[in-house]
Coordinates of C-alpha atoms and ligand atoms in Angstrom, one line a residue:
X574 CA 95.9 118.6 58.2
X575 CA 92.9 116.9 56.8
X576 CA 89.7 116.4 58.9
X577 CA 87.6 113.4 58.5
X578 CA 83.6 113.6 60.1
X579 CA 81.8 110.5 60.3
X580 CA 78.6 109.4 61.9
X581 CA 78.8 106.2 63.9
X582 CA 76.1 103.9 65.2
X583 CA 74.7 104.4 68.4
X584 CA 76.3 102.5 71.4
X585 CA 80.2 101.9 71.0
X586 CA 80.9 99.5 73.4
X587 CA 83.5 101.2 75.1
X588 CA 82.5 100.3 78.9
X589 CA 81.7 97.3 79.8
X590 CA 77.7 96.7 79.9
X591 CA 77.3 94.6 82.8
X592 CA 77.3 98.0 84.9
X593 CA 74.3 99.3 84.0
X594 CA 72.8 97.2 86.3
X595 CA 74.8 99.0 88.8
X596 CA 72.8 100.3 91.8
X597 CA 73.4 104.3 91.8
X598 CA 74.2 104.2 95.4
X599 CA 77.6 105.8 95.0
X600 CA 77.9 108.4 92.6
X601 CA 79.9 110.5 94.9
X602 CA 83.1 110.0 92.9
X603 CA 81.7 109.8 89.6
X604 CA 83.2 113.2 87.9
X605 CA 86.7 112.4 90.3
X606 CA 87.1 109.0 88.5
X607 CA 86.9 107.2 85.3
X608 CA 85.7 104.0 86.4
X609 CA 83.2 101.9 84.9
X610 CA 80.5 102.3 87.3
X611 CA 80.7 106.1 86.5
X612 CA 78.7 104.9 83.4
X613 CA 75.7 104.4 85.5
X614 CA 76.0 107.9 87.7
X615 CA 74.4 111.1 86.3
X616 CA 77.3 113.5 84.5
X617 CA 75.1 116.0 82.7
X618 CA 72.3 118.1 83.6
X619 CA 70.0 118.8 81.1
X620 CA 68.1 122.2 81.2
X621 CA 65.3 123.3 79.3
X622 CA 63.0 126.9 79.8
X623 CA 59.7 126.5 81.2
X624 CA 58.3 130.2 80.5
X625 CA 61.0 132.3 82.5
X626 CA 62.7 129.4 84.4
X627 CA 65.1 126.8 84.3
X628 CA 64.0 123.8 84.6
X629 CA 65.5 120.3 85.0
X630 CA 64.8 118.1 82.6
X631 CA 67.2 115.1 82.3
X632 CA 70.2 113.8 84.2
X633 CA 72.0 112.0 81.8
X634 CA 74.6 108.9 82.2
X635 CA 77.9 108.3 80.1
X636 CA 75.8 105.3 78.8
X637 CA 72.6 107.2 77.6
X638 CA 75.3 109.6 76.0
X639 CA 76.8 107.0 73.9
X640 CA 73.7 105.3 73.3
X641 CA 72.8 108.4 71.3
X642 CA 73.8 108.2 67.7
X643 CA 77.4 109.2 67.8
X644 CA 79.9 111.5 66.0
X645 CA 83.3 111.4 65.4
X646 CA 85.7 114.7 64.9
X647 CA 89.2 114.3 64.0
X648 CA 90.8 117.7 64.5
X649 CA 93.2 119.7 66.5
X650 CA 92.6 123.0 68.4
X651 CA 93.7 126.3 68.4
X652 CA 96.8 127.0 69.8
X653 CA 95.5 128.6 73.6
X654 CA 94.5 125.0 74.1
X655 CA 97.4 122.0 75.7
X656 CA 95.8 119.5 73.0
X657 CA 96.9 121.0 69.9
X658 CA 98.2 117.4 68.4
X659 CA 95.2 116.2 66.3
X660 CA 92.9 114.1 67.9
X661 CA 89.9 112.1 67.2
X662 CA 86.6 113.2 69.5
X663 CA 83.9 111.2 69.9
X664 CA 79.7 112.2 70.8
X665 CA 76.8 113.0 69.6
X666 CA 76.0 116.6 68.5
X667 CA 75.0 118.8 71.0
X668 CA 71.8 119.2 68.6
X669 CA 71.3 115.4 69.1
X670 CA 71.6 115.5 72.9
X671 CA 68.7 118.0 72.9
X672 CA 66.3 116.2 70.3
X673 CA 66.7 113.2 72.8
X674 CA 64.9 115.2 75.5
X675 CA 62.8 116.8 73.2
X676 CA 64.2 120.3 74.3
X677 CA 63.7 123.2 71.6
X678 CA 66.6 125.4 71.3
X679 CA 65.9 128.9 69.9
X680 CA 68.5 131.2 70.4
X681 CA 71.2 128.4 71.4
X682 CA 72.7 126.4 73.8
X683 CA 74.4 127.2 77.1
X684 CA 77.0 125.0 78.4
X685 CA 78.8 125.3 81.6
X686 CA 81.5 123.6 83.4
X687 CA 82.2 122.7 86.5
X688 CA 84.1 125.3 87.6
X689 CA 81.2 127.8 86.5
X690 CA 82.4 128.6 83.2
X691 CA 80.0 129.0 80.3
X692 CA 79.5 129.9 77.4
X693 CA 76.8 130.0 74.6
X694 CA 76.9 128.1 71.8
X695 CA 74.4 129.8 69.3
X696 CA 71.5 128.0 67.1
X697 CA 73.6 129.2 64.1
X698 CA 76.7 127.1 65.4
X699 CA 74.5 124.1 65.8
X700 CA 73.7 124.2 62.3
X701 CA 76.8 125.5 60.8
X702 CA 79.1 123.4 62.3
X703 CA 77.2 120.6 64.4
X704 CA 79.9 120.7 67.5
X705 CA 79.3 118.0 69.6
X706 CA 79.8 116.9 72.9
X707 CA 83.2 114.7 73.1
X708 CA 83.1 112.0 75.9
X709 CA 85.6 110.1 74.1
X710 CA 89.2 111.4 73.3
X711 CA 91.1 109.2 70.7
X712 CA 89.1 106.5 71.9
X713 CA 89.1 106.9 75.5
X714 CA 87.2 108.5 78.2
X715 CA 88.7 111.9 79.7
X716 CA 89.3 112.6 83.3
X717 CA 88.2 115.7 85.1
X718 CA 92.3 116.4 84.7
X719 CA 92.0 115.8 81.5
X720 CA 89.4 118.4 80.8
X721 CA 86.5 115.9 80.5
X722 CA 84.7 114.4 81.0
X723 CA 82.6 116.2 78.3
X724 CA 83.5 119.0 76.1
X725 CA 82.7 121.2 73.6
X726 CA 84.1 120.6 70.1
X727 CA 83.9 121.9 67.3
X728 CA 85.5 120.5 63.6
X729 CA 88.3 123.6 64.1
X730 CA 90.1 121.6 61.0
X731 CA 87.1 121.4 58.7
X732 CA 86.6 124.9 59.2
X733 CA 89.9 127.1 59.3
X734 CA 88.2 130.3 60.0
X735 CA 87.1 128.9 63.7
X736 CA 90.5 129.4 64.6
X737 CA 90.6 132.9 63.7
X738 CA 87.6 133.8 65.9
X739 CA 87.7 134.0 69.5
X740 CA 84.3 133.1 70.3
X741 CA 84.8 129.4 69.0
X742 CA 87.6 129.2 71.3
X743 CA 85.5 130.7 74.5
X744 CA 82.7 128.2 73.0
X745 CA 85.5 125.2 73.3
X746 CA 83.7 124.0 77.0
X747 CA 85.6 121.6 78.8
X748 CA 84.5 120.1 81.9
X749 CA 81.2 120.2 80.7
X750 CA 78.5 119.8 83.4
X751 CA 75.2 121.3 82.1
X752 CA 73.5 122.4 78.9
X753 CA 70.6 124.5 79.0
X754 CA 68.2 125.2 76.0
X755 CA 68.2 128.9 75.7
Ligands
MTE578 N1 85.7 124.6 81.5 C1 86.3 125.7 80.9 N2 86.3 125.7 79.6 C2 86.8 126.8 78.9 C3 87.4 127.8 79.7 C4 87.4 127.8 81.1 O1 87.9 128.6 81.8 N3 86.8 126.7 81.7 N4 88.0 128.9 79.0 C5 87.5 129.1 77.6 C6 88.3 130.1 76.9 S1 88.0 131.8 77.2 C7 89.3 129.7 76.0 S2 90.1 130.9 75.1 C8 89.6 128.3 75.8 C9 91.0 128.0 76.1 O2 91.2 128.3 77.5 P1 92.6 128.1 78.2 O3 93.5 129.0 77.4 O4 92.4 128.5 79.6 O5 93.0 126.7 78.0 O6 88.8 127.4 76.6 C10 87.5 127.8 76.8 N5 86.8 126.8 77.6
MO579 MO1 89.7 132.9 76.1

């Protein structure tokens, strides 16, 4: 199964751009929908360390995340995971998501879902294999049922001998909430 990578231009007009003028006065529903105006409601908090603590430094829309410079993936996963047909993923590199805030990552990155699952994707990772954060899946946004609406992915096809270690699997975050510079 071949693997392609390419690097798209910031801003794929997936959703439709009239609602960013959308007041943020309901953002209730935003991770229990896929509607449009979820592109103007927070999905992911951005964490940086400030001397011993966490701190908060960005809550990012779908619509800054895609006006990022963007990433595409085409790859399948190992087999623990329900999506094993390949697929093409969609996002900018976690590495990228970080630069944006201007949030220096030493040891690595910690992402965590919204069930409290985490896991820690190491510097190395970021510049080994340059995972990125998916938002869209063969095109389309993913539902909280279907493990989005961010996740975790790596280029599993590009690199064979992901598959064979378990820690790129537990690294695979889906329902991604939060990443925190570590
Ligand atoms: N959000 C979330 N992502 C997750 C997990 C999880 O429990 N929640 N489990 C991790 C682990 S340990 C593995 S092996 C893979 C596959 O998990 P699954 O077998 O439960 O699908 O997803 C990873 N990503
Ligand atoms: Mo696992």
């Amino acid at each position: 199964m071949t693997t392609r990578r390419t690097v798209l231009l910031a801003g794929a007009s997936v959703l439709p751009l009239a609602w960013s003028r959308t007041a943020r006065a309901d953002c209730r529903s935003t991770l229990l929908t896929q509607d449009a105006q979820a592109a103007a409601c927070p999905i992911l908090s951005l964490y940086g360390q400030d001397a011993q603590a966490r701190r908060l430094a960005a809550a990012l829309t779908l619509e800054q995340l895609r006006s990022l410079p963007q990433t595409g993936i085409r790859t399948s996963l190992p087999a623990n995971f329900q999506m094993r047909e390949s697929v093409h993923w969609q996002g900018p590199t976690l590495a990228e998501v970080l630069r944006s805030q201007d949030l220096r990552c030493d040891s690595g990155v910690y992402a965590e879902s919204l069930s409290g699952y985490g896991a820690l994707v190491p510097a190395t990772d970021l510049s080994r294999f340059d995972p990125i954060l998916a938002w869209l899946r063969n095109g389309k946004p993913m539902s909280v049922r279907g493990n989005g609406p961010l996740l975790v992915i790596y280029p599993f096809d590009d690199h064979p001998a992901l598959r064979e270690d378990i820690h790129y699997l537990q690294r695979t975050v889906w329902q991604v909430r939060s990443l925190t510079a570590l």
